[in-house]
Amino acid sequence: QVQLVESGGGLVQAGGSLRLSCAASGRTFSNYIMGWFRQAPGKEREFVASISQSGDGTYYADSVKGRFTISRDNTKKTVDLQMNSLKPEDTAVYLCARRSRWSNEYDLWGQGTQVTVSS
């Protein structure tokens, strides 16, 4: 069964950095657009970043543009999120997900990893 497993979350001071990683099982990782989302307590889940199947196209929420970088390694079947200049408002559970290029819906989600940014 295909799974997505996130890692790399933790507690960091404002201004610091963290790198999240999402590892996928299964043989078709390179067929999918991959995305990172986050959900803070009491708030709706929000889009953070996505990356195309080959990695040559990336998209970011305005709130993270210039601070976060998404990347992928199709050989290792991983997608990473490098987060710099972290702010307390970045505190959330971060989840990775996959989407077929034929769909607007993300159809597989990881369990998430907690990121806490202290002021």
CSV table of N, CA, C and O in Angstrom, one decimal:
chain,number,residue,atom,x,y,z
A,1,GLN,N,0.8,-1.2,0.0
A,1,GLN,CA,0.0,0.0,0.0
A,1,GLN,C,0.9,1.2,0.0
A,1,GLN,O,1.8,1.3,0.8
A,2,VAL,N,0.5,2.2,-0.8
A,2,VAL,CA,1.3,3.4,-0.9
A,2,VAL,C,1.1,4.3,0.3
A,2,VAL,O,0.0,4.5,0.7
A,3,GLN,N,2.2,4.8,0.8
A,3,GLN,CA,2.1,5.7,2.0
A,3,GLN,C,3.0,6.9,1.8
A,3,GLN,O,4.0,6.8,1.1
A,4,LEU,N,2.7,7.9,2.5
A,4,LEU,CA,3.5,9.1,2.6
A,4,LEU,C,3.9,9.3,4.1
A,4,LEU,O,2.9,9.3,4.9
A,5,VAL,N,5.1,9.5,4.4
A,5,VAL,CA,5.6,9.6,5.8
A,5,VAL,C,6.4,10.8,5.9
A,5,VAL,O,7.5,10.9,5.3
A,6,GLU,N,6.0,11.8,6.7
A,6,GLU,CA,6.7,13.0,7.0
A,6,GLU,C,7.7,12.9,8.1
A,6,GLU,O,7.4,12.1,9.1
A,7,SER,N,8.8,13.7,8.1
A,7,SER,CA,9.7,13.7,9.2
A,7,SER,C,10.4,15.1,9.2
A,7,SER,O,10.3,15.8,8.2
A,8,GLY,N,11.0,15.4,10.3
A,8,GLY,CA,11.8,16.6,10.3
A,8,GLY,C,11.3,17.8,11.1
A,8,GLY,O,11.9,18.8,11.3
A,9,GLY,N,10.0,17.6,11.6
A,9,GLY,CA,9.4,18.7,12.4
A,9,GLY,C,10.1,18.8,13.8
A,9,GLY,O,11.0,18.0,14.2
A,10,GLY,N,9.8,19.9,14.5
A,10,GLY,CA,10.3,20.1,15.8
A,10,GLY,C,10.1,21.5,16.3
A,10,GLY,O,9.2,22.2,15.7
A,11,LEU,N,10.8,21.9,17.3
A,11,LEU,CA,10.7,23.2,17.9
A,11,LEU,C,11.9,24.0,17.5
A,11,LEU,O,13.0,23.6,17.7
A,12,VAL,N,11.6,25.2,17.1
A,12,VAL,CA,12.7,26.1,16.6
A,12,VAL,C,12.3,27.5,17.0
A,12,VAL,O,11.1,27.9,17.1
A,13,GLN,N,13.3,28.3,17.3
A,13,GLN,CA,13.1,29.8,17.6
A,13,GLN,C,12.8,30.5,16.3
A,13,GLN,O,13.2,30.2,15.2
A,14,ALA,N,12.1,31.6,16.5
A,14,ALA,CA,11.8,32.5,15.3
A,14,ALA,C,13.1,32.9,14.7
A,14,ALA,O,14.1,33.2,15.3
A,15,GLY,N,13.1,32.9,13.3
A,15,GLY,CA,14.3,33.2,12.6
A,15,GLY,C,15.1,32.0,12.2
A,15,GLY,O,16.0,32.1,11.4
A,16,GLY,N,14.8,30.8,12.8
A,16,GLY,CA,15.5,29.6,12.6
A,16,GLY,C,15.1,28.9,11.3
A,16,GLY,O,14.2,29.4,10.6
A,17,SER,N,15.6,27.7,11.1
A,17,SER,CA,15.3,26.9,10.0
A,17,SER,C,15.0,25.5,10.4
A,17,SER,O,15.5,25.0,11.4
A,18,LEU,N,14.2,24.8,9.5
A,18,LEU,CA,13.9,23.4,9.6
A,18,LEU,C,13.8,22.9,8.2
A,18,LEU,O,13.4,23.6,7.3
A,19,ARG,N,14.1,21.6,8.1
A,19,ARG,CA,13.9,20.9,6.8
A,19,ARG,C,13.0,19.7,7.0
A,19,ARG,O,13.4,18.8,7.8
A,20,LEU,N,11.9,19.7,6.3
A,20,LEU,CA,10.9,18.6,6.4
A,20,LEU,C,11.2,17.7,5.2
A,20,LEU,O,11.6,18.1,4.1
A,21,SER,N,10.9,16.4,5.4
A,21,SER,CA,11.0,15.4,4.4
A,21,SER,C,9.8,14.6,4.4
A,21,SER,O,9.2,14.3,5.4
A,22,CYS,N,9.4,14.1,3.2
A,22,CYS,CA,8.3,13.3,3.0
A,22,CYS,C,8.8,12.1,2.1
A,22,CYS,O,9.2,12.3,1.0
A,23,ALA,N,8.7,10.9,2.7
A,23,ALA,CA,9.1,9.7,2.0
A,23,ALA,C,7.9,8.9,1.5
A,23,ALA,O,7.0,8.7,2.2
A,24,ALA,N,7.9,8.5,0.2
A,24,ALA,CA,6.8,7.8,-0.4
A,24,ALA,C,7.2,6.3,-0.6
A,24,ALA,O,8.4,6.0,-1.0
A,25,SER,N,6.3,5.5,-0.4
A,25,SER,CA,6.4,4.1,-0.9
A,25,SER,C,5.7,3.9,-2.2
A,25,SER,O,5.0,4.8,-2.7
A,26,GLY,N,5.9,2.8,-2.8
A,26,GLY,CA,5.3,2.5,-4.1
A,26,GLY,C,6.2,2.9,-5.3
A,26,GLY,O,7.2,3.5,-5.1
A,27,ARG,N,5.8,2.5,-6.5
A,27,ARG,CA,6.7,2.7,-7.6
A,27,ARG,C,6.4,3.8,-8.5
A,27,ARG,O,7.1,4.1,-9.5
A,28,THR,N,5.3,4.6,-8.2
A,28,THR,CA,4.9,5.6,-9.2
A,28,THR,C,5.1,7.0,-8.7
A,28,THR,O,4.4,7.9,-9.1
A,29,PHE,N,6.0,7.2,-7.8
A,29,PHE,CA,6.2,8.6,-7.2
A,29,PHE,C,6.4,9.6,-8.2
A,29,PHE,O,5.8,10.7,-8.1
A,30,SER,N,7.2,9.4,-9.2
A,30,SER,CA,7.5,10.4,-10.2
A,30,SER,C,6.3,10.8,-11.1
A,30,SER,O,6.4,11.7,-11.9
A,31,ASN,N,5.2,10.0,-11.0
A,31,ASN,CA,4.0,10.4,-11.8
A,31,ASN,C,3.2,11.5,-11.2
A,31,ASN,O,2.2,11.9,-11.8
A,32,TYR,N,3.5,11.8,-9.9
A,32,TYR,CA,2.6,12.7,-9.2
A,32,TYR,C,3.2,14.1,-8.9
A,32,TYR,O,4.4,14.2,-8.6
A,33,ILE,N,2.3,15.1,-8.9
A,33,ILE,CA,2.6,16.3,-8.3
A,33,ILE,C,2.6,16.2,-6.8
A,33,ILE,O,1.7,15.5,-6.3
A,34,MET,N,3.5,16.8,-6.1
A,34,MET,CA,3.6,16.7,-4.7
A,34,MET,C,3.4,18.0,-4.1
A,34,MET,O,3.9,19.0,-4.6
A,35,GLY,N,2.7,18.0,-2.9
A,35,GLY,CA,2.5,19.3,-2.3
A,35,GLY,C,2.7,19.2,-0.8
A,35,GLY,O,2.7,18.1,-0.2
A,36,TRP,N,2.9,20.3,-0.2
A,36,TRP,CA,3.0,20.5,1.3
A,36,TRP,C,1.8,21.4,1.7
A,36,TRP,O,1.6,22.4,1.1
A,37,PHE,N,1.2,21.0,2.8
A,37,PHE,CA,0.1,21.8,3.3
A,37,PHE,C,0.4,21.9,4.8
A,37,PHE,O,1.3,21.3,5.4
A,38,ARG,N,-0.3,22.8,5.5
A,38,ARG,CA,-0.2,22.9,6.9
A,38,ARG,C,-1.6,23.3,7.6
A,38,ARG,O,-2.4,23.8,6.9
A,39,GLN,N,-1.7,22.9,8.8
A,39,GLN,CA,-2.9,23.1,9.5
A,39,GLN,C,-2.6,23.5,11.0
A,39,GLN,O,-2.0,22.7,11.7
A,40,ALA,N,-2.9,24.8,11.3
A,40,ALA,CA,-2.7,25.3,12.7
A,40,ALA,C,-4.0,25.0,13.5
A,40,ALA,O,-5.1,24.9,12.9
A,41,PRO,N,-3.8,24.9,14.8
A,41,PRO,CA,-5.0,24.7,15.7
A,41,PRO,C,-6.1,25.7,15.4
A,41,PRO,O,-5.9,26.9,15.4
A,42,GLY,N,-7.3,25.2,15.2
A,42,GLY,CA,-8.5,26.1,15.0
A,42,GLY,C,-8.5,26.7,13.6
A,42,GLY,O,-9.4,27.5,13.4
A,43,LYS,N,-7.6,26.3,12.7
A,43,LYS,CA,-7.7,26.9,11.4
A,43,LYS,C,-7.8,25.8,10.3
A,43,LYS,O,-7.6,24.7,10.6
A,44,GLU,N,-8.2,26.3,9.2
A,44,GLU,CA,-8.4,25.3,8.1
A,44,GLU,C,-7.0,25.0,7.5
A,44,GLU,O,-6.0,25.7,7.6
A,45,ARG,N,-6.9,23.8,6.9
A,45,ARG,CA,-5.7,23.4,6.2
A,45,ARG,C,-5.4,24.4,5.1
A,45,ARG,O,-6.3,24.7,4.3
A,46,GLU,N,-4.2,24.7,4.9
A,46,GLU,CA,-3.8,25.7,3.9
A,46,GLU,C,-2.6,25.1,3.0
A,46,GLU,O,-1.7,24.5,3.5
A,47,PHE,N,-2.7,25.5,1.8
A,47,PHE,CA,-1.6,25.1,0.8
A,47,PHE,C,-0.3,25.9,1.2
A,47,PHE,O,-0.4,27.1,1.5
A,48,VAL,N,0.8,25.2,1.1
A,48,VAL,CA,2.1,25.8,1.4
A,48,VAL,C,2.9,25.9,0.1
A,48,VAL,O,3.4,26.9,-0.3
A,49,ALA,N,3.1,24.7,-0.6
A,49,ALA,CA,3.9,24.7,-1.8
A,49,ALA,C,3.6,23.4,-2.5
A,49,ALA,O,3.2,22.4,-2.0
A,50,SER,N,3.9,23.4,-3.8
A,50,SER,CA,3.8,22.2,-4.6
A,50,SER,C,5.0,22.2,-5.7
A,50,SER,O,5.6,23.2,-5.9
A,51,ILE,N,5.2,21.0,-6.2
A,51,ILE,CA,6.2,20.8,-7.2
A,51,ILE,C,5.8,19.8,-8.2
A,51,ILE,O,5.1,18.8,-7.9
A,52,SER,N,6.1,20.1,-9.5
A,52,SER,CA,5.7,19.2,-10.6
A,52,SER,C,6.4,17.9,-10.5
A,52,SER,O,7.3,17.7,-9.8
A,53,GLN,N,6.0,17.0,-11.4
A,53,GLN,CA,6.5,15.6,-11.4
A,53,GLN,C,8.0,15.6,-11.6
A,53,GLN,O,8.7,14.8,-11.0
A,54,SER,N,8.5,16.4,-12.5
A,54,SER,CA,9.9,16.4,-12.8
A,54,SER,C,10.7,17.3,-11.9
A,54,SER,O,12.0,17.3,-11.9
A,55,GLY,N,10.0,18.2,-11.2
A,55,GLY,CA,10.7,19.1,-10.3
A,55,GLY,C,11.0,20.5,-10.9
A,55,GLY,O,11.6,21.4,-10.2
A,56,ASP,N,10.6,20.7,-12.1
A,56,ASP,CA,11.0,21.9,-12.8
A,56,ASP,C,9.9,23.0,-12.6
A,56,ASP,O,10.1,24.2,-13.1
A,57,GLY,N,8.9,22.7,-11.9
A,57,GLY,CA,7.9,23.7,-11.7
A,57,GLY,C,7.5,23.7,-10.2
A,57,GLY,O,7.2,22.7,-9.6
A,58,THR,N,7.6,24.9,-9.5
A,58,THR,CA,7.3,25.0,-8.1
A,58,THR,C,6.3,26.1,-7.9
A,58,THR,O,6.4,27.1,-8.6
A,59,TYR,N,5.5,26.0,-6.9
A,59,TYR,CA,4.5,27.0,-6.6
A,59,TYR,C,4.5,27.2,-5.1
A,59,TYR,O,4.6,26.2,-4.3
A,60,TYR,N,4.3,28.4,-4.6
A,60,TYR,CA,4.3,28.7,-3.2
A,60,TYR,C,3.1,29.6,-2.8
A,60,TYR,O,2.7,30.5,-3.6
A,61,ALA,N,2.7,29.4,-1.6
A,61,ALA,CA,1.8,30.4,-1.0
A,61,ALA,C,2.5,31.7,-0.8
A,61,ALA,O,3.7,31.7,-0.5
A,62,ASP,N,1.8,32.8,-0.9
A,62,ASP,CA,2.4,34.1,-0.7
A,62,ASP,C,3.1,34.2,0.7
A,62,ASP,O,4.1,34.9,0.8
A,63,SER,N,2.5,33.6,1.6
A,63,SER,CA,3.0,33.7,3.0
A,63,SER,C,4.3,33.1,3.2
A,63,SER,O,5.0,33.4,4.2
A,64,VAL,N,4.7,32.2,2.3
A,64,VAL,CA,6.0,31.5,2.5
A,64,VAL,C,7.0,31.8,1.4
A,64,VAL,O,8.2,31.4,1.5
A,65,LYS,N,6.6,32.5,0.4
A,65,LYS,CA,7.4,32.8,-0.8
A,65,LYS,C,8.7,33.5,-0.4
A,65,LYS,O,8.6,34.5,0.4
A,66,GLY,N,9.8,33.0,-0.8
A,66,GLY,CA,11.1,33.6,-0.5
A,66,GLY,C,11.7,33.1,0.8
A,66,GLY,O,12.9,33.3,1.1
A,67,ARG,N,10.9,32.3,1.6
A,67,ARG,CA,11.5,31.7,2.8
A,67,ARG,C,11.5,30.2,2.7
A,67,ARG,O,12.4,29.6,3.3
A,68,PHE,N,10.6,29.6,2.0
A,68,PHE,CA,10.5,28.2,1.9
A,68,PHE,C,10.9,27.7,0.5
A,68,PHE,O,10.6,28.4,-0.5
A,69,THR,N,11.5,26.5,0.4
A,69,THR,CA,11.8,25.9,-0.8
A,69,THR,C,11.4,24.5,-0.9
A,69,THR,O,11.8,23.7,0.0
A,70,ILE,N,10.7,24.1,-1.9
A,70,ILE,CA,10.3,22.7,-2.1
A,70,ILE,C,11.2,22.1,-3.1
A,70,ILE,O,11.6,22.7,-4.1
A,71,SER,N,11.5,20.8,-2.9
A,71,SER,CA,12.4,20.1,-3.8
A,71,SER,C,12.0,18.6,-3.8
A,71,SER,O,11.3,18.2,-2.8
A,72,ARG,N,12.4,17.9,-4.8
A,72,ARG,CA,12.1,16.4,-4.8
A,72,ARG,C,13.2,15.6,-5.4
A,72,ARG,O,14.0,16.2,-6.2
A,73,ASP,N,13.3,14.4,-5.0
A,73,ASP,CA,14.3,13.5,-5.5
A,73,ASP,C,13.5,12.2,-6.0
A,73,ASP,O,13.1,11.4,-5.1
A,74,ASN,N,13.3,12.1,-7.2
A,74,ASN,CA,12.4,11.0,-7.7
A,74,ASN,C,13.1,9.6,-7.6
A,74,ASN,O,12.5,8.6,-7.5
A,75,THR,N,14.5,9.6,-7.5
A,75,THR,CA,15.2,8.4,-7.3
A,75,THR,C,15.0,7.9,-5.9
A,75,THR,O,14.7,6.7,-5.6
A,76,LYS,N,15.0,8.8,-4.9
A,76,LYS,CA,14.8,8.4,-3.5
A,76,LYS,C,13.4,8.4,-3.1
A,76,LYS,O,13.0,8.0,-2.0
A,77,LYS,N,12.5,9.0,-4.0
A,77,LYS,CA,11.1,9.1,-3.7
A,77,LYS,C,10.8,9.9,-2.5
A,77,LYS,O,10.1,9.5,-1.6
A,78,THR,N,11.4,11.1,-2.5
A,78,THR,CA,11.2,12.0,-1.4
A,78,THR,C,10.9,13.4,-1.9
A,78,THR,O,11.3,13.8,-3.0
A,79,VAL,N,10.2,14.2,-1.1
A,79,VAL,CA,9.9,15.6,-1.4
A,79,VAL,C,10.2,16.3,-0.1
A,79,VAL,O,9.8,15.9,1.0
A,80,ASP,N,11.1,17.4,-0.2
A,80,ASP,CA,11.5,18.1,1.0
A,80,ASP,C,10.9,19.5,1.0
A,80,ASP,O,10.6,20.1,-0.1
A,81,LEU,N,10.9,20.1,2.2
A,81,LEU,CA,10.5,21.5,2.3
A,81,LEU,C,11.5,22.1,3.2
A,81,LEU,O,11.6,21.9,4.4
A,82,GLN,N,12.4,23.0,2.7
A,82,GLN,CA,13.3,23.7,3.4
A,82,GLN,C,12.7,25.0,3.9
A,82,GLN,O,12.2,25.8,3.1
A,83,MET,N,12.6,25.2,5.2
A,83,MET,CA,12.0,26.4,5.8
A,83,MET,C,13.0,27.3,6.5
A,83,MET,O,13.6,26.8,7.5
A,84,ASN,N,13.1,28.5,6.0
A,84,ASN,CA,14.1,29.4,6.6
A,84,ASN,C,13.3,30.6,7.1
A,84,ASN,O,12.1,30.8,6.8
A,85,SER,N,14.0,31.4,8.0
A,85,SER,CA,13.4,32.6,8.5
A,85,SER,C,12.0,32.3,9.1
A,85,SER,O,11.0,33.0,8.8
A,86,LEU,N,11.9,31.3,9.9
A,86,LEU,CA,10.6,30.8,10.4
A,86,LEU,C,10.0,31.9,11.4
A,86,LEU,O,10.7,32.6,12.1
A,87,LYS,N,8.7,32.0,11.3
A,87,LYS,CA,8.0,32.9,12.2
A,87,LYS,C,7.0,32.1,13.1
A,87,LYS,O,6.6,31.0,12.7
A,88,PRO,N,6.6,32.7,14.2
A,88,PRO,CA,5.6,32.0,15.0
A,88,PRO,C,4.3,31.6,14.3
A,88,PRO,O,3.8,30.5,14.6
A,89,GLU,N,3.9,32.4,13.3
A,89,GLU,CA,2.7,32.0,12.6
A,89,GLU,C,2.9,30.9,11.6
A,89,GLU,O,1.9,30.4,11.0
A,90,ASP,N,4.1,30.4,11.5
A,90,ASP,CA,4.4,29.1,10.7
A,90,ASP,C,4.1,27.9,11.5
A,90,ASP,O,4.1,26.8,11.0
A,91,THR,N,3.8,28.1,12.8
A,91,THR,CA,3.5,26.9,13.7
A,91,THR,C,2.3,26.2,13.2
A,91,THR,O,1.2,26.8,13.0
A,92,ALA,N,2.4,24.9,13.0
A,92,ALA,CA,1.3,24.1,12.4
A,92,ALA,C,1.8,22.6,12.3
A,92,ALA,O,3.0,22.3,12.4
A,93,VAL,N,0.8,21.8,12.0
A,93,VAL,CA,1.2,20.4,11.5
A,93,VAL,C,1.3,20.5,10.0
A,93,VAL,O,0.4,21.0,9.3
A,94,TYR,N,2.4,20.0,9.5
A,94,TYR,CA,2.7,20.1,8.1
A,94,TYR,C,2.5,18.7,7.5
A,94,TYR,O,3.0,17.7,8.0
A,95,LEU,N,1.8,18.6,6.4
A,95,LEU,CA,1.4,17.4,5.7
A,95,LEU,C,1.9,17.4,4.3
A,95,LEU,O,1.8,18.5,3.6
A,96,CYS,N,2.4,16.3,3.8
A,96,CYS,CA,2.6,16.2,2.4
A,96,CYS,C,1.5,15.4,1.7
A,96,CYS,O,0.8,14.6,2.4
A,97,ALA,N,1.3,15.6,0.5
A,97,ALA,CA,0.2,15.0,-0.3
A,97,ALA,C,0.6,14.8,-1.7
A,97,ALA,O,1.5,15.5,-2.2
A,98,ARG,N,-0.1,14.0,-2.4
A,98,ARG,CA,0.2,13.8,-3.9
A,98,ARG,C,-1.1,14.1,-4.7
A,98,ARG,O,-2.2,13.9,-4.2
A,99,ARG,N,-0.8,14.5,-5.9
A,99,ARG,CA,-2.0,14.7,-6.8
A,99,ARG,C,-1.6,14.3,-8.2
A,99,ARG,O,-0.5,14.6,-8.7
A,100,SER,N,-2.5,13.6,-8.9
A,100,SER,CA,-2.3,13.3,-10.3
A,100,SER,C,-2.4,14.6,-11.1
A,100,SER,O,-3.2,15.5,-10.8
A,101,ARG,N,-1.7,14.6,-12.2
A,101,ARG,CA,-1.8,15.8,-13.1
A,101,ARG,C,-3.2,15.8,-13.7
A,101,ARG,O,-3.6,16.9,-14.3
A,102,TRP,N,-4.0,14.8,-13.7
A,102,TRP,CA,-5.3,14.7,-14.3
A,102,TRP,C,-6.4,15.2,-13.3
A,102,TRP,O,-7.5,15.2,-13.7
A,103,SER,N,-6.0,15.5,-12.1
A,103,SER,CA,-7.0,15.8,-11.1
A,103,SER,C,-6.6,17.1,-10.3
A,103,SER,O,-5.4,17.4,-10.2
A,104,ASN,N,-7.6,17.8,-9.8
A,104,ASN,CA,-7.3,18.9,-8.9
A,104,ASN,C,-7.3,18.6,-7.5
A,104,ASN,O,-7.0,19.4,-6.6
A,105,GLU,N,-7.6,17.3,-7.2
A,105,GLU,CA,-7.6,16.8,-5.8
A,105,GLU,C,-6.4,16.0,-5.4
A,105,GLU,O,-5.9,15.2,-6.2
A,106,TYR,N,-5.9,16.3,-4.2
A,106,TYR,CA,-4.8,15.5,-3.6
A,106,TYR,C,-5.5,14.3,-3.0
A,106,TYR,O,-6.4,14.4,-2.2
A,107,ASP,N,-5.0,13.1,-3.5
A,107,ASP,CA,-5.7,11.9,-3.1
A,107,ASP,C,-5.0,11.0,-2.1
A,107,ASP,O,-5.5,10.0,-1.7
A,108,LEU,N,-3.8,11.4,-1.7
A,108,LEU,CA,-3.1,10.6,-0.6
A,108,LEU,C,-2.4,11.6,0.2
A,108,LEU,O,-1.6,12.5,-0.3
A,109,TRP,N,-2.5,11.4,1.6
A,109,TRP,CA,-1.9,12.3,2.5
A,109,TRP,C,-1.1,11.6,3.5
A,109,TRP,O,-1.4,10.4,3.9
A,110,GLY,N,-0.1,12.2,4.0
A,110,GLY,CA,0.7,11.7,5.1
A,110,GLY,C,0.0,12.1,6.5
A,110,GLY,O,-1.0,12.8,6.5
A,111,GLN,N,0.6,11.6,7.5
A,111,GLN,CA,0.0,11.8,8.9
A,111,GLN,C,0.4,13.2,9.4
A,111,GLN,O,-0.3,13.7,10.3
A,112,GLY,N,1.5,13.8,8.9
A,112,GLY,CA,1.9,15.1,9.3
A,112,GLY,C,3.0,15.1,10.3
A,112,GLY,O,3.2,14.1,11.0
A,113,THR,N,3.7,16.2,10.4
A,113,THR,CA,4.7,16.4,11.4
A,113,THR,C,4.6,17.8,12.0
A,113,THR,O,4.3,18.8,11.3
A,114,GLN,N,4.8,17.9,13.3
A,114,GLN,CA,4.5,19.2,14.0
A,114,GLN,C,5.7,20.1,13.9
A,114,GLN,O,6.9,19.7,14.1
A,115,VAL,N,5.4,21.3,13.5
A,115,VAL,CA,6.4,22.4,13.5
A,115,VAL,C,6.0,23.5,14.5
A,115,VAL,O,4.9,24.0,14.4
A,116,THR,N,6.8,23.8,15.5
A,116,THR,CA,6.5,24.8,16.4
A,116,THR,C,7.6,25.9,16.4
A,116,THR,O,8.8,25.5,16.6
A,117,VAL,N,7.2,27.1,16.2
A,117,VAL,CA,8.2,28.2,16.2
A,117,VAL,C,7.9,29.1,17.4
A,117,VAL,O,6.8,29.7,17.5
A,118,SER,N,8.9,29.3,18.2
A,118,SER,CA,8.7,30.1,19.4
A,118,SER,C,9.2,31.5,19.1
A,118,SER,O,10.2,31.7,18.4
A,119,SER,N,8.6,32.4,19.8
A,119,SER,CA,9.0,33.8,19.6
A,119,SER,C,10.1,34.3,20.6
A,119,SER,O,10.4,33.5,21.5
